[in-house]
Coordinates of C-alpha atoms in Angstrom, one line a residue:
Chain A
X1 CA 48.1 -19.0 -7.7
X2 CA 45.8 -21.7 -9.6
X3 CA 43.5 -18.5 -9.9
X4 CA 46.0 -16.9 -12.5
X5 CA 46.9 -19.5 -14.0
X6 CA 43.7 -20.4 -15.5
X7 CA 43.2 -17.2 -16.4
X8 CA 46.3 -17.0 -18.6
X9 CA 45.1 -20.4 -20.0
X10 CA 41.8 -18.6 -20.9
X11 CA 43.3 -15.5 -22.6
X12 CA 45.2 -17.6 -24.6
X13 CA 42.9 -19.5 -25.9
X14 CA 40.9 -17.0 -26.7
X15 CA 43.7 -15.5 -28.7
X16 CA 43.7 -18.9 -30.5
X17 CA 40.1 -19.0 -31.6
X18 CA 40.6 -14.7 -32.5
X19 CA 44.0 -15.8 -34.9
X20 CA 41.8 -18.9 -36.1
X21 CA 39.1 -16.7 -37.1
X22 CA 41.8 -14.0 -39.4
X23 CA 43.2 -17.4 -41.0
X24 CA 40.1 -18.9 -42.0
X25 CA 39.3 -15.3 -43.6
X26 CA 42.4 -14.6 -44.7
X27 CA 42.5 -18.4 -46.4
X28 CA 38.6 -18.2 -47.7
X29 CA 39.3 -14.8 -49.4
X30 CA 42.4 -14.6 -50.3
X31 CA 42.1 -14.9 -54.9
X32 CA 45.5 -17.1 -54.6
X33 CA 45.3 -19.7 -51.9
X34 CA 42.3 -21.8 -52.3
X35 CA 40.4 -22.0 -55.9
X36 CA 36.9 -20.7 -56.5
X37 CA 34.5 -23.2 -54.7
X38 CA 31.7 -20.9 -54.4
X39 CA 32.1 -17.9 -56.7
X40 CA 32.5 -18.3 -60.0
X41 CA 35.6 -15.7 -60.0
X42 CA 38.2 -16.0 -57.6
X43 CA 37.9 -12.3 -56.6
X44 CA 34.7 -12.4 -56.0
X45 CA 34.7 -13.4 -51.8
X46 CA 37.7 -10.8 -51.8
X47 CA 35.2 -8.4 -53.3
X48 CA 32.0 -9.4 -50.7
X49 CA 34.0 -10.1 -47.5
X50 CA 37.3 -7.8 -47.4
X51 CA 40.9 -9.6 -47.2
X52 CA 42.0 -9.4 -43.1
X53 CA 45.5 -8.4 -44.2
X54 CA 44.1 -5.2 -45.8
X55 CA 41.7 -4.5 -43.5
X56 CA 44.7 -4.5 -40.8
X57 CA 46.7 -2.6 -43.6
X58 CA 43.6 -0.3 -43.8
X59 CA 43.1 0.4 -40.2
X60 CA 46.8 1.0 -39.4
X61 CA 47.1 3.4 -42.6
X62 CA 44.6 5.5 -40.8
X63 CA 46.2 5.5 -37.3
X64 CA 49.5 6.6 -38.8
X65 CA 48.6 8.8 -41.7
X66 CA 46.4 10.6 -38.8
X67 CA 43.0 10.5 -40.6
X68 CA 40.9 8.6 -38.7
X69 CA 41.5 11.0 -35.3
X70 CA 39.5 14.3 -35.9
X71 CA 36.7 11.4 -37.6
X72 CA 37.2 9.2 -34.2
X73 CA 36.8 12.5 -32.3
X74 CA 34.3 13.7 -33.4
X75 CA 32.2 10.1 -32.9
X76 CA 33.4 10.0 -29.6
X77 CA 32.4 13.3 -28.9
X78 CA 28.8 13.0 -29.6
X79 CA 28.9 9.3 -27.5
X80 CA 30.0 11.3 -24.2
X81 CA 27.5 14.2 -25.1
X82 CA 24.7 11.9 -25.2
X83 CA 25.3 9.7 -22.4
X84 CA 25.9 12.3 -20.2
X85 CA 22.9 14.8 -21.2
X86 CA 20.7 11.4 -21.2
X87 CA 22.2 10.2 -18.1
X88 CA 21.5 14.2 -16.3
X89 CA 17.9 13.7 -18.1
X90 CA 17.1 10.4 -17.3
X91 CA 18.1 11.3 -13.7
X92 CA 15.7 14.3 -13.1
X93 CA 12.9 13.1 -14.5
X94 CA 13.0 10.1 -13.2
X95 CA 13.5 11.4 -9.5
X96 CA 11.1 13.9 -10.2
X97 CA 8.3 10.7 -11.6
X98 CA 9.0 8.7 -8.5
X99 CA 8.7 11.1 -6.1
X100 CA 5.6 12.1 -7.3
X101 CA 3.0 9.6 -7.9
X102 CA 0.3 12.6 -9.2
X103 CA 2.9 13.7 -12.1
X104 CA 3.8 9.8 -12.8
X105 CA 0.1 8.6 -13.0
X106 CA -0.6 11.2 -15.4
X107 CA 2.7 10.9 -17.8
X108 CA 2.6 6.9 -17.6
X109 CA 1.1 6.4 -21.1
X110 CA 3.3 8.7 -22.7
X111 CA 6.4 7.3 -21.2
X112 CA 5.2 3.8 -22.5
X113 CA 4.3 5.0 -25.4
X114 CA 7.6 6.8 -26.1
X115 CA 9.8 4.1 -24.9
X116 CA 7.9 1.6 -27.1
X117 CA 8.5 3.4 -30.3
X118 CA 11.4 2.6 -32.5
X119 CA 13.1 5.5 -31.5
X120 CA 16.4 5.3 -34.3
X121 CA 13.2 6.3 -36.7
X122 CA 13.9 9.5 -34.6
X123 CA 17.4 10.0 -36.7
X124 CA 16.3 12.0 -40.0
X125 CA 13.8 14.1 -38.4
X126 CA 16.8 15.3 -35.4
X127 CA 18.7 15.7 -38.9
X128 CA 15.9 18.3 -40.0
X129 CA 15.7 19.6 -36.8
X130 CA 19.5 20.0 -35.4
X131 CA 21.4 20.0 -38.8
X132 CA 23.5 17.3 -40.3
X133 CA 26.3 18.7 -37.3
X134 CA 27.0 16.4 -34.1
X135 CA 24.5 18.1 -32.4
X136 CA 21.7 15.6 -34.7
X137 CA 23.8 12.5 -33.7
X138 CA 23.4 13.7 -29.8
X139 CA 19.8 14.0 -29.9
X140 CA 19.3 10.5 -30.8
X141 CA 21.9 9.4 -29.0
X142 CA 20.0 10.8 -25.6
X143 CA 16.5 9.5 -27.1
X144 CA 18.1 6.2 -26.5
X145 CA 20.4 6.6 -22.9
X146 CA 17.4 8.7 -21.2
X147 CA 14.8 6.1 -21.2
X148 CA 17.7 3.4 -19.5
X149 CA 18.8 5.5 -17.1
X150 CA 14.6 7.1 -16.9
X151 CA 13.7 3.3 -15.7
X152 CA 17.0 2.1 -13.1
X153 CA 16.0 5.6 -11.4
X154 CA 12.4 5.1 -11.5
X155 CA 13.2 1.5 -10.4
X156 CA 16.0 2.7 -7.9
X157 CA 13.7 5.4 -6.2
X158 CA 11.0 2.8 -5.7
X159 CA 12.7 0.2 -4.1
X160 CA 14.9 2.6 -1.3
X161 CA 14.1 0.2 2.0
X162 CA 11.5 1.5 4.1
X163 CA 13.3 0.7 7.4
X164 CA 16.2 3.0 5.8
X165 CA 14.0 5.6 5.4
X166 CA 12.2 5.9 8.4
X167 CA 15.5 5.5 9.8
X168 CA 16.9 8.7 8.3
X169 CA 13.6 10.8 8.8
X170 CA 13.9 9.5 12.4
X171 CA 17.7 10.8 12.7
X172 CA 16.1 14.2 11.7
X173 CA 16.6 14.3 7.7
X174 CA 15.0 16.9 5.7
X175 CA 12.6 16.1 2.7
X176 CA 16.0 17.6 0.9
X177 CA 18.2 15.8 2.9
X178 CA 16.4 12.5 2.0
X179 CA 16.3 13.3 -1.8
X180 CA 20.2 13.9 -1.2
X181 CA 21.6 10.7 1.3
X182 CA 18.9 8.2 0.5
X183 CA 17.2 8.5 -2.8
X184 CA 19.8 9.4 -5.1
X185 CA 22.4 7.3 -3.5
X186 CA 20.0 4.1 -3.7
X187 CA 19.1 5.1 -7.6
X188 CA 22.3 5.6 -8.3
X189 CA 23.4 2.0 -7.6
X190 CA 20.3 1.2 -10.2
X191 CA 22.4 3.7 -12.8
X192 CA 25.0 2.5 -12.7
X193 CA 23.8 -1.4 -13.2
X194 CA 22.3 0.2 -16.3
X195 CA 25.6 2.2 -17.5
X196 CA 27.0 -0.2 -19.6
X197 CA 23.9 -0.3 -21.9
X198 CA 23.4 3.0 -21.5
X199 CA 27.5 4.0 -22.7
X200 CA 27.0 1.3 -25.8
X201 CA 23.4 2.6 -27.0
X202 CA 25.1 6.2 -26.9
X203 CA 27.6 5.0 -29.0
X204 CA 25.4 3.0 -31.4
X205 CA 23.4 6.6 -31.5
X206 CA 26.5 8.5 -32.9
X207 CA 26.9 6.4 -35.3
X208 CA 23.7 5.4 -36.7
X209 CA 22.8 9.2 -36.6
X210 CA 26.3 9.7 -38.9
X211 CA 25.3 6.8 -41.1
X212 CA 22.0 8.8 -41.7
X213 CA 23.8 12.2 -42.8
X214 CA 27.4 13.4 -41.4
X215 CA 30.4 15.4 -43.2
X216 CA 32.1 13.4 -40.2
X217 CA 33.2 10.7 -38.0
X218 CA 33.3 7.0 -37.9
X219 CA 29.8 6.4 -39.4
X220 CA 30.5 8.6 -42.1
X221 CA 33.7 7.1 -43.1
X222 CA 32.2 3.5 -43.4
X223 CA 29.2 5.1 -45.8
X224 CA 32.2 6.8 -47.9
X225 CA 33.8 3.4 -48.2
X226 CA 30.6 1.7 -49.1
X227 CA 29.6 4.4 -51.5
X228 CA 32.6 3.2 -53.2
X229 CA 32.7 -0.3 -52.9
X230 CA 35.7 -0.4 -50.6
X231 CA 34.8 -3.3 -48.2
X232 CA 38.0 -3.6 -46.8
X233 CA 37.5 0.0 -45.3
X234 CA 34.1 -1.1 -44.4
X235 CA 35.6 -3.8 -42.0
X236 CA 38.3 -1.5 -40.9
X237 CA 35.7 1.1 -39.7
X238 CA 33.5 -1.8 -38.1
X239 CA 37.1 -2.9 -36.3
X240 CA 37.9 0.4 -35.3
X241 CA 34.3 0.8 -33.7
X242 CA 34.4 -2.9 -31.9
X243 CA 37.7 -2.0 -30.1
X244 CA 36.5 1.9 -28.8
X245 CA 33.3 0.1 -27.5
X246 CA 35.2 -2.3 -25.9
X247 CA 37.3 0.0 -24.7
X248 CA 34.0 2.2 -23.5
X249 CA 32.9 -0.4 -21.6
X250 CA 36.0 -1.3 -19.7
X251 CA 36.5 2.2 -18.5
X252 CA 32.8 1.9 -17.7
X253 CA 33.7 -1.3 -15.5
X254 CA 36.7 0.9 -14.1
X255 CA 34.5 3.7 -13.0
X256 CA 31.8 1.2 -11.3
X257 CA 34.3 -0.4 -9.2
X258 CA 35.6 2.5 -8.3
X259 CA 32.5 4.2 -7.5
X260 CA 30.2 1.4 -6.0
X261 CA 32.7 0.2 -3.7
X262 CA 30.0 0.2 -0.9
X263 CA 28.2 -2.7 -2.5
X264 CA 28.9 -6.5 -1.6
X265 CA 30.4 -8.7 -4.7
X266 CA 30.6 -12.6 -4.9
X267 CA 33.0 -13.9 -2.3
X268 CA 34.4 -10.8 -0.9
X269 CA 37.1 -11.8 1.8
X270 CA 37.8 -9.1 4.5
X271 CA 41.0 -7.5 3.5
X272 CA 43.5 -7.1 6.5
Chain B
X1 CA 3.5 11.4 39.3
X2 CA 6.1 13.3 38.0
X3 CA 6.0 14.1 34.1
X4 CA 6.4 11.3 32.3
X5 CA 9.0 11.1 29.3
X6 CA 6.4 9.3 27.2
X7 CA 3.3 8.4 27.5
X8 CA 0.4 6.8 24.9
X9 CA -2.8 7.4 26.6
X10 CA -5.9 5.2 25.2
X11 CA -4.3 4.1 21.8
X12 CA -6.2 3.0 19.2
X13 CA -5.0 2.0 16.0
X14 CA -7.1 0.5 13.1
X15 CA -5.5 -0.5 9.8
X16 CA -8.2 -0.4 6.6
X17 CA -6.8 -2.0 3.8
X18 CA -7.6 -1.1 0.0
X19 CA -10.6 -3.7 -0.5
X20 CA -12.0 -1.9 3.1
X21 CA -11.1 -4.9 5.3
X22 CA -10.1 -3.0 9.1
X23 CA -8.0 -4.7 11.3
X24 CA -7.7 -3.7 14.2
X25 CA -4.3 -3.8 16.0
X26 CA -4.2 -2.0 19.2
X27 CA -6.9 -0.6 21.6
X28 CA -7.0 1.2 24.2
X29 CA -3.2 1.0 25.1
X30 CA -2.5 2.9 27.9
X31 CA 1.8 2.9 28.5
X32 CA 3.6 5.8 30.0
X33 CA 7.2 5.8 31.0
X34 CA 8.9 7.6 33.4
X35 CA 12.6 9.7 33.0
X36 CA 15.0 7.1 32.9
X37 CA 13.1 4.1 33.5
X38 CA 13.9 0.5 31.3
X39 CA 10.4 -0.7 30.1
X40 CA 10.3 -3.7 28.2
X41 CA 7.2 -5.0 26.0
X42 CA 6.4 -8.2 25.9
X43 CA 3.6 -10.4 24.2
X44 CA 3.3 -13.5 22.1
X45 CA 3.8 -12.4 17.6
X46 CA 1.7 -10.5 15.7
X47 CA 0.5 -8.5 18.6
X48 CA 1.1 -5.4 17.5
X49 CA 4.4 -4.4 19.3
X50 CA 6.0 -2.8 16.3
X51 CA 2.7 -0.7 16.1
X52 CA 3.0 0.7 19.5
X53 CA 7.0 1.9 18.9
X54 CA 5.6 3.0 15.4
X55 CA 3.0 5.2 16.9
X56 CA 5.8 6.2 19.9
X57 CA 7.9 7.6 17.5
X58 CA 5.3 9.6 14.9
X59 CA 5.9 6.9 11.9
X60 CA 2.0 6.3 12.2
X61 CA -0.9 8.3 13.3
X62 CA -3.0 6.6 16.1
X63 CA -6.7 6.1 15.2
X64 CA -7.7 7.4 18.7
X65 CA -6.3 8.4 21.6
X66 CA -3.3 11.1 22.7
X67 CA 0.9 10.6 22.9
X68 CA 2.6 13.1 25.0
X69 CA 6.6 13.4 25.0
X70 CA 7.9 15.2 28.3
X71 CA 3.7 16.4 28.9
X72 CA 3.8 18.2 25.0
X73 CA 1.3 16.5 22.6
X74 CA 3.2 15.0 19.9
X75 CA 3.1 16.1 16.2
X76 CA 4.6 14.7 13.4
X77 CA 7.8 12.9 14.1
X78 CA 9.3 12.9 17.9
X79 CA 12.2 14.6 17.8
X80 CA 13.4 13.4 21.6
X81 CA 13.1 9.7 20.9
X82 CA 16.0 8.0 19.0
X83 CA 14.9 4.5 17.2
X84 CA 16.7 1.1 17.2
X85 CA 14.9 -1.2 13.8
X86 CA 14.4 -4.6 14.2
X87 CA 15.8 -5.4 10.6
X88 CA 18.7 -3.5 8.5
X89 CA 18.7 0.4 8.8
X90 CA 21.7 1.7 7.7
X91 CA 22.4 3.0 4.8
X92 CA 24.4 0.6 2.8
X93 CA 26.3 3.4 1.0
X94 CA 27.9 5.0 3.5
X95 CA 30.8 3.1 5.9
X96 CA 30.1 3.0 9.7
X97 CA 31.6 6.4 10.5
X98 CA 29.5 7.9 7.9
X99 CA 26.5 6.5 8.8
X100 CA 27.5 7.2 13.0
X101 CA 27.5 11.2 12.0
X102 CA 24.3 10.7 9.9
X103 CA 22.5 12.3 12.2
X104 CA 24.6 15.4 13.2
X105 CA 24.8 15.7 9.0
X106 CA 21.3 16.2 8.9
X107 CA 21.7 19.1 12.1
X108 CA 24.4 20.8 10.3
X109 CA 27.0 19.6 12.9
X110 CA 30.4 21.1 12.0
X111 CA 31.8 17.8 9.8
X112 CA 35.0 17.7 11.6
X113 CA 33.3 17.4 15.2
X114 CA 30.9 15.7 14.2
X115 CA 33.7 13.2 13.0
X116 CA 35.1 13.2 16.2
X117 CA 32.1 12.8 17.8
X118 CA 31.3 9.6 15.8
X119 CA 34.9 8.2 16.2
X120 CA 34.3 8.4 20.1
X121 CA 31.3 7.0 19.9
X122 CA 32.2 3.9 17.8
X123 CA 34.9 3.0 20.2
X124 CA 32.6 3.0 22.7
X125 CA 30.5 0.4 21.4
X126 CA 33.8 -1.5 20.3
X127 CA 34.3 -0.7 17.2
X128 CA 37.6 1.5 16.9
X129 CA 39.0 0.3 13.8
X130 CA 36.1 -0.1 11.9
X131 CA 34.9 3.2 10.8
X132 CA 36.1 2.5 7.3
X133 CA 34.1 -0.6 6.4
X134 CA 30.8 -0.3 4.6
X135 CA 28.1 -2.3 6.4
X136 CA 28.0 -5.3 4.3
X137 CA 31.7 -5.6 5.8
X138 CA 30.5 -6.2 8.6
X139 CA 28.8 -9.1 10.5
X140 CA 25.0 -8.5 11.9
X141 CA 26.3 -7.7 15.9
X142 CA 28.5 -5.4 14.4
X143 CA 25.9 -3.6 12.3
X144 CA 23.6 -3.6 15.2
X145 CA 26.3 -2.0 17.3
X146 CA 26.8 1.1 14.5
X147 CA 23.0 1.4 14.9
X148 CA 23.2 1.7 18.3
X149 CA 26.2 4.7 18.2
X150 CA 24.3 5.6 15.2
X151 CA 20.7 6.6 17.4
X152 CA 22.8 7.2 20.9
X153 CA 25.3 9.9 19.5
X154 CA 21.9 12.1 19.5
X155 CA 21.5 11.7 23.1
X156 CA 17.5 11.3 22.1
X157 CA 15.8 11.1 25.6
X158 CA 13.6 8.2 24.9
X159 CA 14.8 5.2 23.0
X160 CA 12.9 3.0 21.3
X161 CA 14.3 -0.2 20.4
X162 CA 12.4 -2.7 18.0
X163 CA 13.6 -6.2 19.2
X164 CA 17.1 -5.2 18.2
X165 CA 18.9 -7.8 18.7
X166 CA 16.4 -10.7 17.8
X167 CA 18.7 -11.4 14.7
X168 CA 21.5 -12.2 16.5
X169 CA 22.9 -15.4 17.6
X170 CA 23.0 -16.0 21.4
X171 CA 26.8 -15.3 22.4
X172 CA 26.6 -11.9 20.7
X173 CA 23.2 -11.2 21.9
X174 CA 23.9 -11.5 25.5
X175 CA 27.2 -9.5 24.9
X176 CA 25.0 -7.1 23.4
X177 CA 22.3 -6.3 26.0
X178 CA 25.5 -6.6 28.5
X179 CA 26.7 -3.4 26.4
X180 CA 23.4 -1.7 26.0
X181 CA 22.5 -1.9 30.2
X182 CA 26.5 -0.1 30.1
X183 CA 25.5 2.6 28.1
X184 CA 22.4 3.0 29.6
X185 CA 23.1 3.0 33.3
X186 CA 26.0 5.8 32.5
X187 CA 23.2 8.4 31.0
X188 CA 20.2 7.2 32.2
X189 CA 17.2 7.8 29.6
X190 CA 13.8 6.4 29.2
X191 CA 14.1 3.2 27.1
X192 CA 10.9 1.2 26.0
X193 CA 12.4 -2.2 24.7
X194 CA 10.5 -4.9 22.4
X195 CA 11.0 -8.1 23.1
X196 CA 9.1 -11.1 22.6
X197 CA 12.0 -13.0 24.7
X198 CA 10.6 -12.8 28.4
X199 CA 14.2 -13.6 29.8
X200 CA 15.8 -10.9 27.9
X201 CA 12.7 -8.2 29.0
X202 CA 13.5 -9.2 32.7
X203 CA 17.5 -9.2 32.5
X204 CA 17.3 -5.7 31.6
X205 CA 14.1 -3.5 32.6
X206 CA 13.0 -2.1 35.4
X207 CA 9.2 -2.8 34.5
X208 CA 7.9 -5.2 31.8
X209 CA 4.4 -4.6 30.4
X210 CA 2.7 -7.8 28.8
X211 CA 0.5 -7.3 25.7
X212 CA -2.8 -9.6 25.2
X213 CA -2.5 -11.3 21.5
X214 CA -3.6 -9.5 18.7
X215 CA -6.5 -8.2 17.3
X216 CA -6.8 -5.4 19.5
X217 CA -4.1 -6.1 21.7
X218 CA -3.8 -4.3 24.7
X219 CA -1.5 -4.7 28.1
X220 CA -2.8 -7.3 30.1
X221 CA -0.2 -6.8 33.2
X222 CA 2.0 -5.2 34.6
X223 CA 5.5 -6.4 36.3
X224 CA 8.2 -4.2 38.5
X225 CA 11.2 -6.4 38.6
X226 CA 13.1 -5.7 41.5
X227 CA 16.9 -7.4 40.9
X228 CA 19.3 -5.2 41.6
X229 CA 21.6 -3.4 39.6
X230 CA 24.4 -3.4 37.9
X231 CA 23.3 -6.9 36.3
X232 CA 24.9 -9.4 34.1
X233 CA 22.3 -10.7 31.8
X234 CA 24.4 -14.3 31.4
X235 CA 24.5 -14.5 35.5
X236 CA 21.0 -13.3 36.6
X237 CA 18.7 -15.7 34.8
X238 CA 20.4 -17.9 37.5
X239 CA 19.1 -15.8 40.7
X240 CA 16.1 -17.1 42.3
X241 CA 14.0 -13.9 42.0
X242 CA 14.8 -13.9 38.4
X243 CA 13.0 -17.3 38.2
X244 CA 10.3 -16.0 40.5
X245 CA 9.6 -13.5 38.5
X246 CA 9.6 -15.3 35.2
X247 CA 7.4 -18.2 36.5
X248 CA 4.9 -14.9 37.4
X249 CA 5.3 -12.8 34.3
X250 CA 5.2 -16.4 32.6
X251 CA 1.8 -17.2 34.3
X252 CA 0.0 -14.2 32.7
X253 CA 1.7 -14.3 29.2
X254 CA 0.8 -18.3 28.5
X255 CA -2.4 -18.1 27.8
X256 CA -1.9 -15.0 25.1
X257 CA 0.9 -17.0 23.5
X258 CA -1.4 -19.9 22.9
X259 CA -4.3 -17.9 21.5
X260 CA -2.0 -16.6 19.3
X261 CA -0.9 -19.8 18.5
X262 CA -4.0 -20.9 17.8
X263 CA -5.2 -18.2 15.9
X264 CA -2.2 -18.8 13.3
X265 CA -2.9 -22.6 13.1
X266 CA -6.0 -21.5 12.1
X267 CA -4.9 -19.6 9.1

């Protein structure tokens, strides 16, 4: 198939510009290869931008020695808990606002309000508040999915077709009934356009929130090794956390297709 | 007169926007149907046909005047009439089975017989193998024909239909109404069918009611059509009564269409 075939072409090329980018570090940094032509020390771009070879070193040493799990755990952990409490949050209240216009007209400047402010200011006070424990990390974490998911349902509710409405009331669907086959099934469709930025700003709560004050977890690991000086772990952390986010927002893309199969995609052909 | 299934008696309905502007879109609308009788509605756009089925059915209050289903007044929605939209009323998220048993869902069928139910009813309007496939799987006759199993496995007593099948390309529309006169003449129930195609109103009513243009539209004549039955929609456009009557029903609907014509030119 052509189709494939470009695709491998792609992937590979992208592996090209990915094994490009280590050389060029590797060949910038490294004290030996190239002399000095910005530093006055040869150690010095070593010391500012980590060496890729010990960053990998680094990041593998943790994956075997076992270390990095209960702190990978834990980070994970506190992403799930947030996204789904926030998710479960944003869901109610937002049903709850859309449905009724009394309760929404009244909250509306709050909401803006709330959703304007700079919420990760939020992190020391939930530090006060919940303890320097995950439960801190979830709070801010579900600060930041609740007001996504808030507006996609808010959104979602508002826009359920009117024909498809009438059409169900008409078949004989209770006010409950409704809520059940048409408004949470049309919102959803809205939560889950919204669930990969809602799965990466959960993540990007846990570990600012462990940046701030942790014992553990990813975050707290890369302020350990910065404490210290230790860029290379630095990097290795900020690896580490690149490929779990990817890897976040693939199962993300997983669970979509599985679950909005009803919806049309680009150039759907019927399938015999 | 015996009882009849449906009837709107003096119908007023005025629409007052938010800066208080009234318009004024039916008055004094007098329609009633009879048990099993095919009554089709006809008048030029924007003549307030939707607004009559809309008021039929309990989606809007009338401004004035009374509805009675089977001789009861009618409150809140009416639970005997089953409705066909004019534009997309499925719900997207469930496949064509799913949204067939809809209905008996929302009256706590038993799931399994209800499935059955649905399955029967899918076949009969010809699409078997289909159950499965979400509506944007299928093509626009098809959906129309899940909407129809999707009202008709209620057996409502009055069916309103919306022009149904004005979407619809020719071929599949004619196939369509062929199916729906099928159905129809095995169960007999009242029908009240929006058209604004005058061939399509005569191919398949028993009585077709013309509608002034709007503002205040109201019917302006009456016509029984006397072909016989059972009729093929393709073959009797070509009978001579069937022009007879159009040249008639024609006669009295020309000079609504071209008020209404005019009245848009002006806007």
């Amino acid at each position: 198939m052509p189709g494939s075939r470009s695709n491998r072409a792609l992937r590979f090329w992208q592996a090209v510009l990915f094994l490009a980018f280590l050389a060029f570090w590797h060949v910038a940094t490294s004290p030996t290869l190239l002399p000095a032509f910005y530093f006055d020390n040869p150690h010095k771009a070593a010391f500012f931008f980590g060496e890729p070879l010990k960053v990998l070193a680094r990041t593998w040493d943790w994956f075997s020695s076992g270390t990095i799990y209960p702190h990978l755990w834990v980070t994970l952990l506190e992403t799930m808990l947030a996204f789904v409490i926030g998710t479960a949050l944003g869901l109610a209240v937002g049903l709850w606002l859309a449905l009724s216009p009394t309760s929404s007209a009244l909250l509306d400047p709050y909401i803006k309000a709330l959703n304007s402010m700079p919420r990760v200011i939020l992190a020391p006070i939930f530090g006060v508040w919940f303890g320097l424990d995950i439960a801190s990390k979830v709070a801010l974490g579900v600060t930041l999915v609740f007001f996504i998911v808030f507006f996609n349902v808010y959104q979602g509710v508002r826009e359920v077709s009117y024909t498809v409405l009438a059409n169900a009331r008409i078949l004989g669907a209770s006010e409950r009934q409704l809520l059940r086959h048409v408004y949470v099934p049309s919102a959803m469709s809205w939560v889950f356009a919204s669930l990969h930025n809602s799965v990466g700003l959960a993540f990007v709560g846990a570990v600012v929130g462990e940046y701030l004050g942790s014992s553990r977890g990813v975050g707290y690991l890369i302020l350990q090794a910065e404490g210290t000086f230790d860029i290379n772990s630095v990097f290795a952390g900020i690896l580490v956390l690149t490929a779990f986010a990817l890897l976040l927002d693939w199962a993300v893309s997983f669970a979509e297709r599985r679950l909005l199969v009803w919806q049309p995609r680009g150039g759907e052909t019927e399938k015999m | 007169m015996a009882v009849a299934a449906l009837a709107l008696e003096d119908i007023t309905v005025t629409f007052v926007s938010q800066d208080g502007a009234r318009y004024t879109a039916l008055r004094n609308t007098t329609l009633r149907i009879a048990p099993g009788e095919f009554v089709s509605v006809v008048g030029p756009t924007g003549c307030g046909k939707s607004t009559l089925l809309n008021v039929a059915v309990g989606l809007l209050q009338p401004s004035a005047g009374r509805i009675r289903v089977f001789d009861e007044p009618l409150a809140g929605l009416n639970r005997k009439a089953g409705y066909l939209f004019q534009t997309e009323a499925l719900m997207p998220w469930r496949t064509a089975l799913q949204n067939v048993t809809a209905g008996l869902e929302f009256r706590k069928t038993d799931p399994s017989q209800a499935a059955r139910q649905a399955g029967n009813w899918l076949q009969r309007v010809g699409l078997g193998g289909f159950g499965e496939r979400y509506p944007h799987q299928l093509s626009g006759g098809m959906r129309k024909r899940v909407a129809l199993a999707q009202t008709l496995i209620l057996d409502p007593q009055i069916i309103l239909m919306d022009e149904p099948f004005s979407a619809l390309d020719i071929q599949t529309r004619q196939l369509m109404e062929n199916e729906l006169l099928e159905l129809w003449s095995a169960n007999r129930k009242s029908v009240v069918f929006i058209t604004h195609d005058l061939e399509e109103a005569i191919s398949l009513s028993d009585r077709v009611v013309v509608l002034s243009a709007g503002p205040e539209a109201h019917p302006i004549g009456e016509f029984d059509i006397d072909l016989p039955r059972p009729r093929d929609v393709a073959e009797i456009r070509l009978a001579p009564r069937f022009i007879e009557l159009h040249t008639l029903i024609w006669r009295a609907m020309k000079n609504e269409v071209l008020k209404s014509y005019a009245r848009q030119q002006k806007q």
